[in-house]
Coordinates of C-alpha atoms (C1' of nucleotides) in Angstrom, one line a residue:
Chain A
X31 CA -3.8 2.9 24.5
X32 CA -4.8 -0.4 26.1
X33 CA -5.9 -2.1 22.9
X34 CA -2.7 -4.1 22.5
X35 CA -2.5 -5.1 26.2
X36 CA -6.0 -6.5 26.0
X37 CA -5.4 -8.2 22.7
X38 CA -2.3 -9.8 24.1
X39 CA -4.3 -11.2 27.0
X40 CA -6.9 -12.7 24.7
X41 CA -4.1 -14.2 22.5
X42 CA -2.7 -15.8 25.7
X43 CA -6.1 -17.1 26.7
X44 CA -6.5 -18.6 23.3
X45 CA -3.1 -20.4 23.6
X46 CA -3.9 -21.8 27.0
X47 CA -7.3 -23.0 25.9
X48 CA -5.7 -24.7 23.0
X49 CA -3.2 -26.5 25.2
X50 CA -6.2 -27.5 27.4
X51 CA -7.8 -29.0 24.3
X52 CA -10.8 -26.7 24.4
X53 CA -12.6 -26.5 21.0
X54 CA -13.6 -23.3 19.2
X55 CA -13.0 -20.9 22.0
X56 CA -9.3 -20.3 20.9
X57 CA -10.5 -19.2 17.5
X58 CA -13.0 -16.9 19.0
X59 CA -10.5 -15.3 21.4
X60 CA -8.0 -14.9 18.6
X61 CA -10.5 -13.3 16.3
X62 CA -11.5 -10.8 19.1
X63 CA -7.8 -10.1 19.8
X64 CA -7.1 -9.4 16.1
X65 CA -10.1 -7.2 15.9
X66 CA -9.1 -5.2 19.0
X67 CA -5.5 -5.0 18.0
X68 CA -6.2 -3.6 14.6
X69 CA -8.8 -1.0 15.6
X70 CA -7.9 2.6 15.1
X71 CA -9.9 3.8 18.0
X72 CA -8.9 3.6 21.6
X73 CA -10.9 0.9 23.3
X74 CA -11.0 2.9 26.5
X75 CA -12.6 5.8 24.6
X76 CA -15.2 3.5 23.2
X77 CA -16.0 2.2 26.6
X78 CA -16.2 5.7 28.1
X79 CA -18.6 6.8 25.3
X80 CA -20.8 3.8 24.7
X81 CA -20.1 1.5 27.6
X82 CA -20.3 -2.3 27.4
X83 CA -22.5 -2.0 24.3
X84 CA -19.8 -0.2 22.4
X85 CA -17.3 -3.0 23.2
X86 CA -19.9 -5.6 22.2
X87 CA -20.2 -3.9 18.8
X88 CA -16.6 -4.7 17.9
X89 CA -16.6 -7.5 15.3
X90 CA -15.7 -10.8 16.9
X91 CA -16.4 -9.5 20.4
X92 CA -19.6 -10.8 22.0
X93 CA -21.1 -10.6 25.4
X94 CA -18.5 -12.7 27.2
X95 CA -15.4 -11.1 25.8
X96 CA -16.9 -7.6 26.1
X97 CA -17.5 -8.3 29.8
X98 CA -13.9 -9.4 30.2
X99 CA -12.7 -6.3 28.5
X100 CA -14.7 -4.2 30.8
X101 CA -13.3 -6.0 33.7
X102 CA -9.8 -5.3 32.5
X103 CA -10.5 -1.6 32.0
X104 CA -12.0 -1.3 35.4
X105 CA -9.7 -3.5 37.5
X106 CA -6.6 -4.1 35.3
X107 CA -7.2 -7.8 35.6
X108 CA -9.4 -10.6 34.1
X109 CA -10.3 -13.2 36.7
X110 CA -10.8 -15.9 34.2
X111 CA -7.4 -15.3 32.7
X112 CA -5.8 -15.6 36.1
X113 CA -7.7 -18.9 36.6
X114 CA -6.7 -20.2 33.2
X115 CA -3.0 -19.4 34.0
X116 CA -3.2 -21.6 37.1
X117 CA -4.4 -24.5 35.0
X118 CA -1.1 -24.9 33.1
X119 CA 2.4 -24.7 34.5
X120 CA 3.9 -21.3 34.4
X121 CA 5.8 -20.6 31.3
X122 CA 4.1 -23.2 29.1
X123 CA 2.3 -20.5 27.1
X124 CA 5.6 -18.8 26.3
X125 CA 6.6 -22.0 24.5
X126 CA 3.8 -21.3 22.1
X127 CA 5.7 -18.2 21.0
X128 CA 8.4 -20.5 19.5
X129 CA 7.8 -20.7 15.8
X130 CA 6.8 -24.2 14.8
X131 CA 5.6 -25.1 18.2
X132 CA 1.8 -25.3 18.5
X133 CA -0.4 -26.6 21.3
X134 CA 0.0 -30.3 20.4
X135 CA 3.8 -30.2 20.4
X136 CA 4.0 -28.0 23.5
X137 CA 1.7 -30.5 25.3
X138 CA 3.9 -33.4 24.1
X139 CA 7.1 -31.7 25.3
X140 CA 5.5 -31.2 28.7
X141 CA 4.0 -34.6 29.1
X142 CA 7.0 -36.6 27.9
X143 CA 9.9 -34.4 29.0
X144 CA 8.4 -32.1 31.7
X145 CA 9.5 -29.1 29.7
X146 CA 7.4 -26.1 30.8
X147 CA 9.4 -23.0 29.9
X148 CA 12.0 -21.7 27.4
X149 CA 14.9 -22.4 29.8
X150 CA 14.0 -26.1 30.2
X151 CA 13.5 -26.3 26.4
X152 CA 17.1 -25.0 25.9
X153 CA 18.5 -27.5 28.4
X154 CA 16.6 -30.4 26.7
X155 CA 18.0 -29.2 23.3
X156 CA 21.5 -29.3 24.6
X157 CA 21.1 -32.9 25.7
X158 CA 19.4 -33.8 22.4
X159 CA 16.4 -35.2 24.2
X160 CA 13.9 -33.9 21.8
X161 CA 14.8 -35.7 18.6
X162 CA 13.8 -39.1 19.9
X163 CA 10.3 -37.9 20.8
X164 CA 7.5 -39.3 18.6
X165 CA 6.6 -36.7 16.0
X166 CA 9.9 -34.8 16.4
X167 CA 13.2 -35.5 14.8
X168 CA 16.7 -34.1 14.2
X169 CA 15.3 -31.3 12.0
X170 CA 12.8 -30.3 14.6
X171 CA 15.7 -29.7 17.1
X172 CA 17.5 -27.5 14.6
X173 CA 14.4 -25.5 13.8
X174 CA 13.5 -25.0 17.5
X175 CA 17.1 -23.8 18.0
X176 CA 16.8 -21.3 15.2
X177 CA 13.5 -20.0 16.4
X178 CA 14.8 -19.5 19.9
X179 CA 17.2 -16.9 18.6
X180 CA 14.3 -14.8 17.2
X181 CA 11.9 -15.2 20.1
X182 CA 12.8 -11.9 21.7
X183 CA 11.9 -9.9 18.7
X184 CA 8.2 -10.0 19.1
X185 CA 6.1 -9.5 16.1
X186 CA 5.4 -5.8 15.7
X187 CA 3.5 -4.0 13.1
X188 CA 5.5 -1.4 11.2
X189 CA 4.3 1.9 9.8
X190 CA 3.2 1.9 6.2
X191 CA 6.0 4.3 5.4
X192 CA 8.6 2.1 7.0
X193 CA 7.6 -0.8 4.8
X194 CA 7.2 1.1 1.6
X195 CA 10.9 1.2 0.5
X196 CA 11.5 -2.5 1.0
X197 CA 8.3 -3.5 -0.8
X198 CA 9.3 -1.3 -3.7
X199 CA 12.8 -2.8 -3.7
X200 CA 11.5 -6.4 -3.5
X201 CA 9.0 -5.9 -6.4
X202 CA 11.8 -4.4 -8.5
X203 CA 14.1 -7.3 -7.6
X204 CA 11.5 -9.9 -8.6
X205 CA 10.5 -8.1 -11.8
X206 CA 14.1 -8.2 -13.0
X207 CA 14.1 -12.0 -13.0
X208 CA 13.4 -13.3 -16.5
X209 CA 10.9 -16.0 -15.5
X210 CA 8.7 -13.5 -13.7
X211 CA 5.7 -12.4 -15.7
X212 CA 3.8 -10.4 -13.1
X213 CA 4.4 -9.2 -9.5
X214 CA 2.1 -7.4 -7.3
X215 CA 1.9 -6.6 -3.6
X216 CA -1.3 -7.7 -1.9
X217 CA -2.5 -7.7 1.7
X218 CA -2.6 -4.8 4.1
X219 CA 0.1 -2.9 2.1
X220 CA -2.0 -2.9 -1.0
X221 CA -5.0 -1.7 1.1
X222 CA -2.7 1.0 2.5
X223 CA -3.4 0.3 6.1
X224 CA -1.8 2.5 8.7
X225 CA 0.4 -0.3 9.9
X226 CA 1.6 -3.5 8.3
X227 CA 1.9 -6.8 10.0
X228 CA 3.4 -8.8 7.1
X229 CA 4.0 -8.4 3.4
X230 CA 2.1 -10.5 0.9
X231 CA 3.5 -10.7 -2.6
X232 CA 1.8 -12.4 -5.6
X233 CA 3.6 -13.4 -8.8
X234 CA 3.0 -15.1 -12.1
X235 CA 6.0 -17.0 -13.3
X236 CA 7.2 -19.5 -15.9
X237 CA 9.0 -21.4 -13.3
X238 CA 7.5 -21.2 -9.8
X239 CA 10.3 -23.1 -8.1
X240 CA 12.9 -20.8 -9.6
X241 CA 11.0 -17.7 -8.5
X242 CA 10.7 -19.0 -5.0
X243 CA 14.5 -19.7 -5.1
X244 CA 15.2 -16.1 -6.2
X245 CA 12.8 -14.8 -3.6
X246 CA 14.6 -16.4 -0.7
X247 CA 17.9 -15.0 -2.0
X248 CA 16.6 -11.4 -1.7
X249 CA 19.3 -9.6 0.2
X250 CA 17.0 -8.3 2.9
X251 CA 16.0 -11.9 3.9
X252 CA 17.1 -12.9 7.4
X253 CA 15.7 -16.4 7.5
X254 CA 13.8 -18.7 5.3
X255 CA 10.7 -20.1 7.0
X256 CA 9.3 -22.2 4.1
X257 CA 9.9 -22.8 0.4
X258 CA 7.9 -24.9 -2.0
X259 CA 6.9 -24.7 -5.6
X260 CA 4.2 -22.1 -5.2
X261 CA 4.8 -20.5 -1.9
X262 CA 7.8 -19.1 0.0
X263 CA 7.9 -17.5 3.4
X264 CA 10.8 -15.5 4.8
X265 CA 11.6 -13.3 7.7
X266 CA 13.1 -10.0 6.6
X267 CA 15.8 -8.2 8.4
X268 CA 13.3 -5.7 9.7
X269 CA 11.5 -8.7 11.4
X270 CA 8.5 -8.6 9.1
X271 CA 7.4 -11.8 7.6
X272 CA 7.0 -11.8 3.9
X273 CA 5.0 -14.4 1.9
X274 CA 5.3 -14.9 -1.8
X275 CA 2.7 -16.9 -3.7
X276 CA 3.2 -17.9 -7.3
X277 CA 0.0 -18.6 -9.3
X278 CA -0.9 -19.3 -12.9
X279 CA -1.5 -16.4 -15.2
X280 CA -5.3 -16.9 -15.4
X281 CA -5.5 -17.1 -11.6
X282 CA -3.9 -13.8 -11.0
X283 CA -7.1 -11.8 -10.6
X284 CA -8.7 -14.2 -8.2
X285 CA -5.5 -14.7 -6.2
X286 CA -4.9 -11.0 -6.0
X287 CA -8.5 -10.5 -4.8
X288 CA -8.1 -13.3 -2.3
X289 CA -4.8 -12.2 -0.8
X290 CA -5.6 -8.5 -0.7
X291 CA -8.5 -8.9 1.7
X292 CA -9.3 -7.6 4.0
X293 CA -10.7 -10.7 5.6
X294 CA -14.2 -9.4 6.5
X295 CA -14.5 -8.0 3.0
X296 CA -13.6 -11.4 1.5
X297 CA -15.9 -13.3 3.7
X298 CA -18.7 -10.9 2.8
X299 CA -17.9 -11.2 -0.9
X300 CA -17.8 -15.0 -0.7
X301 CA -21.2 -15.1 1.0
X302 CA -22.7 -12.9 -1.8
X303 CA -21.1 -15.3 -4.3
X304 CA -22.7 -18.3 -2.7
X305 CA -26.1 -16.5 -2.6
X306 CA -25.9 -15.9 -6.3
X307 CA -25.0 -19.5 -6.9
X308 CA -21.2 -19.1 -7.3
X309 CA -18.2 -20.2 -5.4
X310 CA -15.3 -17.9 -4.9
X311 CA -11.7 -18.8 -3.9
X312 CA -8.2 -17.9 -4.8
X313 CA -8.4 -19.9 -8.0
X314 CA -11.4 -18.2 -9.5
X315 CA -15.1 -17.7 -9.5
X316 CA -17.0 -20.9 -10.2
X317 CA -20.5 -21.8 -11.2
X318 CA -21.2 -25.5 -11.0
X319 CA -17.5 -26.3 -11.2
X320 CA -17.2 -24.2 -14.3
X321 CA -14.8 -21.3 -14.0
X322 CA -16.5 -18.1 -15.0
X323 CA -14.0 -15.4 -13.9
X324 CA -10.7 -15.0 -12.2
X325 CA -8.2 -13.5 -14.7
X326 CA -8.7 -10.1 -13.3
X327 CA -10.2 -8.7 -10.1
X328 CA -12.5 -6.4 -12.2
X329 CA -14.2 -9.3 -13.9
X330 CA -14.8 -11.1 -10.6
X331 CA -16.5 -8.0 -9.1
X332 CA -18.4 -7.5 -12.3
X333 CA -19.8 -11.0 -12.4
X334 CA -20.9 -10.6 -8.8
X335 CA -22.7 -7.4 -9.7
X336 CA -20.2 -4.8 -8.4
X337 CA -18.2 -2.1 -10.0
X338 CA -14.4 -2.4 -9.4
X339 CA -13.6 -1.8 -5.8
X340 CA -10.3 -0.2 -5.1
X341 CA -8.2 -2.1 -2.6
X342 CA -8.0 0.9 -0.3
X343 CA -11.7 0.7 0.5
X344 CA -12.0 -3.1 0.9
X345 CA -12.7 -2.8 4.6
X346 CA -16.2 -4.2 4.7
X347 CA -17.9 -1.0 5.7
X348 CA -20.1 0.2 2.8
X349 CA -18.2 -0.8 -0.3
X350 CA -20.4 -3.9 -0.9
X351 CA -23.6 -2.1 0.1
X352 CA -23.6 1.2 -1.6
X353 CA -22.8 2.7 -5.0
X354 CA -19.2 4.0 -4.9
X355 CA -18.7 7.4 -6.5
X356 CA -15.6 8.2 -8.5
X357 CA -13.1 8.6 -5.7
X358 CA -10.0 10.8 -5.4
X359 CA -7.1 9.2 -7.2
X360 CA -3.3 9.5 -6.8
X361 CA -3.1 11.3 -10.2
X362 CA -5.5 14.0 -9.2
X363 CA -3.1 15.7 -6.9
X364 CA -1.6 18.9 -8.3
X365 CA 0.6 20.0 -5.5
X366 CA 2.0 19.5 -2.0
X367 CA 1.6 22.4 0.3
X368 CA 3.3 21.4 3.5
X369 CA 7.0 20.8 2.9
X370 CA 10.1 21.6 5.0
X371 CA 13.6 22.4 3.8
X372 CA 16.9 22.6 5.5
X373 CA 16.1 26.1 6.4
X374 CA 14.2 24.7 9.4
X375 CA 14.3 21.0 10.1
X376 CA 14.3 19.5 6.6
X377 CA 17.2 17.9 4.8
X378 CA 17.1 19.4 1.3
X379 CA 17.3 22.8 -0.3
X380 CA 14.3 24.6 -1.8
X381 CA 15.6 23.8 -5.3
X382 CA 16.0 20.1 -4.5
X383 CA 12.5 19.9 -3.2
X384 CA 11.2 21.7 -6.2
X385 CA 12.9 19.4 -8.6
X386 CA 11.5 16.4 -6.8
X387 CA 8.0 17.9 -6.9
X388 CA 8.5 18.5 -10.6
X389 CA 9.3 14.8 -11.1
X390 CA 5.9 14.0 -9.6
X391 CA 4.3 16.2 -12.2
X392 CA 3.0 18.7 -9.6
X393 CA 2.0 22.2 -10.7
X394 CA 2.8 23.9 -7.4
X395 CA 4.7 23.3 -4.2
X396 CA 4.4 25.2 -0.9
X397 CA 7.5 25.6 1.2
X398 CA 6.3 25.9 4.8
X399 CA 9.0 25.8 7.4
X400 CA 8.4 26.1 11.1
X401 CA 7.9 29.4 12.9
X402 CA 10.2 31.0 15.4
X403 CA 8.9 29.4 18.6
X404 CA 9.8 25.9 17.3
X405 CA 13.4 26.3 18.4
X406 CA 13.8 22.6 18.5
X407 CA 12.9 22.4 14.8
X408 CA 15.0 25.5 13.9
X409 CA 11.9 27.6 13.3
X410 CA 12.6 30.8 11.3
X411 CA 12.9 34.2 12.8
X412 CA 10.9 36.9 11.0
X413 CA 13.9 38.4 9.2
X414 CA 15.0 34.9 8.0
X415 CA 11.5 34.2 6.8
X416 CA 11.5 37.4 4.7
X417 CA 14.8 36.3 3.1
X418 CA 13.4 33.0 2.3
X419 CA 10.3 34.5 0.6
X420 CA 12.7 36.2 -1.7
X421 CA 14.7 33.1 -2.4
X422 CA 11.5 31.1 -3.1
X423 CA 10.4 33.8 -5.6
X424 CA 13.8 33.6 -7.3
X425 CA 13.8 29.8 -7.5
X426 CA 12.6 28.9 -11.0
X427 CA 11.6 25.5 -12.1
X428 CA 9.7 25.2 -15.4
X429 CA 6.1 24.2 -15.0
X430 CA 6.2 24.4 -11.2
X431 CA 5.0 27.3 -9.2
X432 CA 6.7 27.7 -5.8
X433 CA 4.7 29.2 -3.1
X434 CA 6.1 30.6 0.1
X435 CA 4.4 29.7 3.3
X436 CA 4.8 28.8 6.9
X437 CA 3.7 26.1 9.4
X438 CA 2.9 28.6 12.1
X439 CA 2.6 27.5 15.7
X440 CA -0.6 28.0 17.5
X441 CA 0.6 29.3 20.9
X442 CA -1.0 28.1 24.1
X443 CA -3.3 31.2 24.2
X444 CA -4.4 30.6 20.6
X445 CA -2.3 33.4 19.2
X446 CA -0.1 32.8 16.3
X447 CA 3.7 32.8 16.3
X448 CA 4.1 35.6 13.6
X449 CA 2.5 39.0 13.3
X450 CA -0.3 39.5 10.8
X451 CA 2.0 41.8 8.9
X452 CA 4.4 39.0 8.0
X453 CA 1.6 36.4 7.6
X454 CA 0.1 38.7 4.9
X455 CA 3.3 38.3 2.8
X456 CA 2.8 34.5 2.6
X457 CA 0.9 32.5 0.0
X458 CA 0.2 29.6 2.4
X459 CA -0.4 29.8 6.1
X460 CA -0.8 26.5 7.9
X461 CA -1.6 26.7 11.6
X462 CA -0.5 23.8 13.8
X463 CA -0.3 22.7 17.4
X464 CA 3.1 21.5 18.6
X465 CA 2.9 22.1 22.3
X466 CA 0.4 22.0 25.1
X467 CA -1.0 18.7 24.0
X468 CA -2.6 18.1 27.4
X469 CA -4.8 21.2 27.2
X470 CA -8.4 20.2 28.2
X471 CA -11.0 19.7 25.6
X472 CA -12.8 23.1 26.0
X473 CA -9.6 25.2 26.1
X474 CA -8.2 23.3 23.1
X475 CA -11.1 24.1 20.9
X476 CA -11.1 27.7 21.9
X477 CA -7.4 27.9 21.3
X478 CA -7.7 26.4 17.8
X479 CA -10.7 28.4 16.8
X480 CA -9.0 31.6 17.9
X481 CA -6.1 30.7 15.6
X482 CA -8.3 29.8 12.7
X483 CA -10.2 33.0 13.0
X484 CA -7.2 34.8 11.8
X485 CA -7.9 35.7 8.2
X486 CA -4.5 34.8 7.0
X487 CA -4.8 31.2 8.2
X488 CA -6.4 28.9 5.7
X489 CA -5.2 25.5 6.7
X490 CA -5.3 23.6 10.0
X491 CA -2.5 21.0 10.1
X492 CA -2.5 17.5 11.5
X493 CA -5.6 18.2 13.6
X494 CA -5.2 15.5 16.3
X495 CA -1.5 15.6 16.8
X496 CA -1.3 11.9 17.1
X497 CA 1.8 9.8 16.4
X498 CA 0.9 6.2 15.6
X499 CA 2.1 3.9 18.4
X500 CA 3.7 6.8 20.2
X501 CA 1.4 9.6 21.0
X502 CA -2.4 9.6 21.5
X503 CA -4.5 12.1 19.6
X504 CA -5.4 15.0 21.8
X505 CA -8.8 15.6 23.3
X506 CA -10.7 17.6 20.7
X507 CA -14.2 18.7 20.0
X508 CA -13.6 17.9 16.4
X509 CA -17.1 18.4 15.1
X510 CA -17.1 22.0 16.4
X511 CA -13.9 22.6 14.4
X512 CA -15.4 21.0 11.4
X513 CA -18.5 23.2 11.5
X514 CA -16.3 26.3 11.8
X515 CA -14.0 25.3 8.9
X516 CA -16.9 24.5 6.6
X517 CA -18.6 27.8 7.3
X518 CA -15.4 29.9 7.1
X519 CA -13.6 28.3 4.2
X520 CA -10.8 26.9 6.2
X521 CA -9.3 23.7 5.1
X522 CA -8.3 20.7 7.2
X523 CA -5.1 18.9 6.4
X524 CA -4.9 15.2 5.8
X525 CA -1.3 14.8 6.9
X526 CA 0.3 11.9 4.9
X527 CA 3.4 11.4 7.1
X528 CA 3.4 7.7 7.9
X529 CA 3.6 8.2 11.6
X530 CA 0.8 10.8 11.6
X531 CA -1.9 9.9 9.0
X532 CA -3.8 12.7 10.7
X533 CA -6.7 12.9 9.9
X534 CA -7.3 9.3 9.8
X535 CA -10.1 8.0 7.5
X536 CA -12.7 7.8 10.3
X537 CA -12.3 11.4 11.2
X538 CA -12.3 12.4 7.5
X539 CA -15.7 10.7 7.3
X540 CA -16.9 12.8 10.2
X541 CA -15.6 16.0 8.6
X542 CA -17.1 15.1 5.2
X543 CA -20.5 15.0 6.9
X544 CA -20.0 18.6 7.8
X545 CA -19.0 19.5 4.2
X546 CA -15.4 20.2 5.2
X547 CA -12.9 20.5 2.3
X548 CA -9.5 19.0 2.7
X549 CA -5.9 19.5 1.6
X550 CA -3.6 16.4 1.5
X551 CA 0.0 17.3 2.4
X552 CA 3.0 15.2 3.1
X553 CA 4.8 17.4 5.7
X554 CA 7.9 16.2 3.8
X555 CA 11.2 16.7 5.6
X556 CA 13.3 15.4 2.6
X557 CA 12.6 15.0 -1.0
X558 CA 11.9 11.2 -0.8
X559 CA 9.1 12.0 1.6
X560 CA 7.1 13.7 -1.2
X561 CA 6.1 10.1 -2.2
X562 CA 4.1 9.8 1.0
X563 CA 1.3 11.6 -0.7
X564 CA -0.2 8.3 -1.7
X565 CA -0.7 7.4 2.0
X566 CA -2.7 10.5 2.5
X567 CA -4.7 9.9 -0.6
X568 CA -5.4 6.4 0.6
X569 CA -6.9 7.7 3.8
X570 CA -9.1 10.0 1.8
X571 CA -10.2 7.1 -0.4
X572 CA -11.1 5.1 2.6
X573 CA -13.5 7.9 3.6
X574 CA -14.8 8.0 0.0
X575 CA -13.6 11.5 -0.7
X576 CA -14.1 12.7 -4.3
X577 CA -11.8 14.9 -6.2
X578 CA -13.9 18.0 -5.4
X579 CA -13.4 17.4 -1.6
X580 CA -9.7 17.9 -1.9
X581 CA -8.5 21.4 -2.8
X582 CA -5.0 20.5 -3.9
X583 CA -6.5 18.8 -7.0
X584 CA -7.4 22.3 -8.3
X585 CA -5.4 24.0 -11.0
X586 CA -3.0 26.6 -9.6
X587 CA -5.2 29.6 -10.2
X588 CA -8.3 28.2 -8.6
X589 CA -6.2 26.8 -5.8
X590 CA -4.7 30.3 -5.1
X591 CA -8.2 31.8 -4.9
X592 CA -8.9 29.4 -1.9
X593 CA -5.8 30.8 -0.2
X594 CA -6.9 34.4 -0.5
Chain B
dG27 C1' -17.1 -17.9 22.4
dC28 C1' -19.2 -15.7 18.3
dC29 C1' -22.7 -15.3 14.9
dG30 C1' -27.1 -15.1 12.1
dT31 C1' -32.3 -12.4 4.9
dT32 C1' -30.4 -20.4 4.9
dT33 C1' -30.6 -18.1 12.5
dT34 C1' -31.0 -18.5 18.9
dC35 C1' -28.7 -23.7 17.6
dG36 C1' -25.1 -25.6 15.2
dG37 C1' -21.9 -24.3 12.5
dC38 C1' -17.1 -22.4 12.8
dC39 C1' -11.7 -21.5 5.9
dC40 C1' -8.8 -24.4 4.1
dG41 C1' -4.7 -25.1 1.4
dA42 C1' 0.5 -25.0 1.5
dC43 C1' 4.5 -26.5 3.6
dT44 C1' 7.3 -29.3 6.7
dG45 C1' 9.0 -33.1 8.9
dT46 C1' 7.7 -36.8 10.1
dT47 C1' 5.6 -40.5 8.4
dT48 C1' 4.9 -44.7 5.1
dT49 C1' 0.0 -41.6 4.0
dC50 C1' -0.3 -37.7 7.4
dA51 C1' -0.5 -34.6 11.6
dG52 C1' 0.8 -30.2 13.1
dT53 C1' 1.5 -25.5 12.1
dC54 C1' 0.6 -21.3 9.9
dG55 C1' -1.6 -17.6 7.7

DNA sequence: GCCGTTTTCGGCCCGACTGTTTTCAGTCG
């Protein structure tokens, strides 16, 4: 996927333009870079499908940047970027990566001390040449020195699931402090984005200064970047930046709204506010300097004429334009039907998984280990599977029905990895592709449809096989599969594994149009993974799924009818 | 360079923090 490469070039161009004192363009390039970087779709695919026009449609990308993107996709180079690089000494833009050094300071360092790369910066630091520069001082030298240690670890977005435990821990940590009155995570985490670039926390406290002090002492903090009375910024050990803002109790709603975003949603909402004669910022909603809302998000949205908009869907697509139906909710889920145990490649026993599911108030749990071909994941031979069916039957947990199943491999020819005779014995049969990812589009669809035609198969797992940041989704005639599933009562999985999130919300939307029904599963490989369910539900919310679109919201009896 | 029911020109978020100043510029998100 070339999105990141292209975004990086535009970021660099912005840096260079800024050093060259060019106005406005840097912002434009950065906005485009951010947009391209955070897109879910492959920019190459967009170009193949819709050409230059498709690129131009990306928010923040106009004619000029679209053309440059096209140039890069075609030639692997952007002429103007090459020209820009020639205008400043080689290496100067890498100085911009040093935290605390912006265009003005980089320029000063070059003009006064002829420093044009990291190496020369280090030499100058050793000789303490920088502290005597106008605008710099002793402290500047110390900070640059510290930042240099971190420069190699480039900012990388982490998976939602990777960030989840630390956010939970941090929130708990802050809640325990007696001066804390409220804590809530905002930003991309609250919106449940696929990947997280930094963590935003919002708090109400009796003593802001003390809360910030506690915050910077959180054990996972690697480095403190800023600390004041209302705001603290730290770098965590996982190299994610984490911001804490402390606000007054009656500002909590407006601040939460403001820091949750996303940016385009907020800009749109602010525009609507202005149109209606209001002003909206993180301190509240104002009419003629009079504050008319801000204690809660709900009251802000209400005053502006909207129902409450869940954070997950604040993505500036339709949420400010259309009436939002009652969406699927985390509490609607009655069971998880794609779970592994240590009998194949999981960590826990059947009983351990069952008890964990019980804790989540589920009514049913499907144990679905890998089939025999998946040797690498210790897939079960037929005789072992039969033993496990018995064991599952004999595992009793009050209020929880255990279902025996399998995640059966779809072989390259579209046949399944187990015979119909054994599949018939199972409650849940999930078909999945784990090999032959490079099969061409036509063959892939035939292969999948052949597998789904088997009457025992009811669920199609992680349809695109993508691994976020690792493996591209495979080439799929998805709409053909949707049509088949809708017609034949097959269910498409929304796999909630943080590295999969497959389907993603855009494809859920497509499937919804074809009246496909879904099942949200975690594909858990240990008991803690069952909590990933919320990530899958969030994807469904983003596509505006309702409860009736998701079959594992059904009571056990009705759910089982769907599996027959 | 982007963008548009205040449009095709003239805007472009702005407040917190830091380290340097002696009231503020630069950086960041």
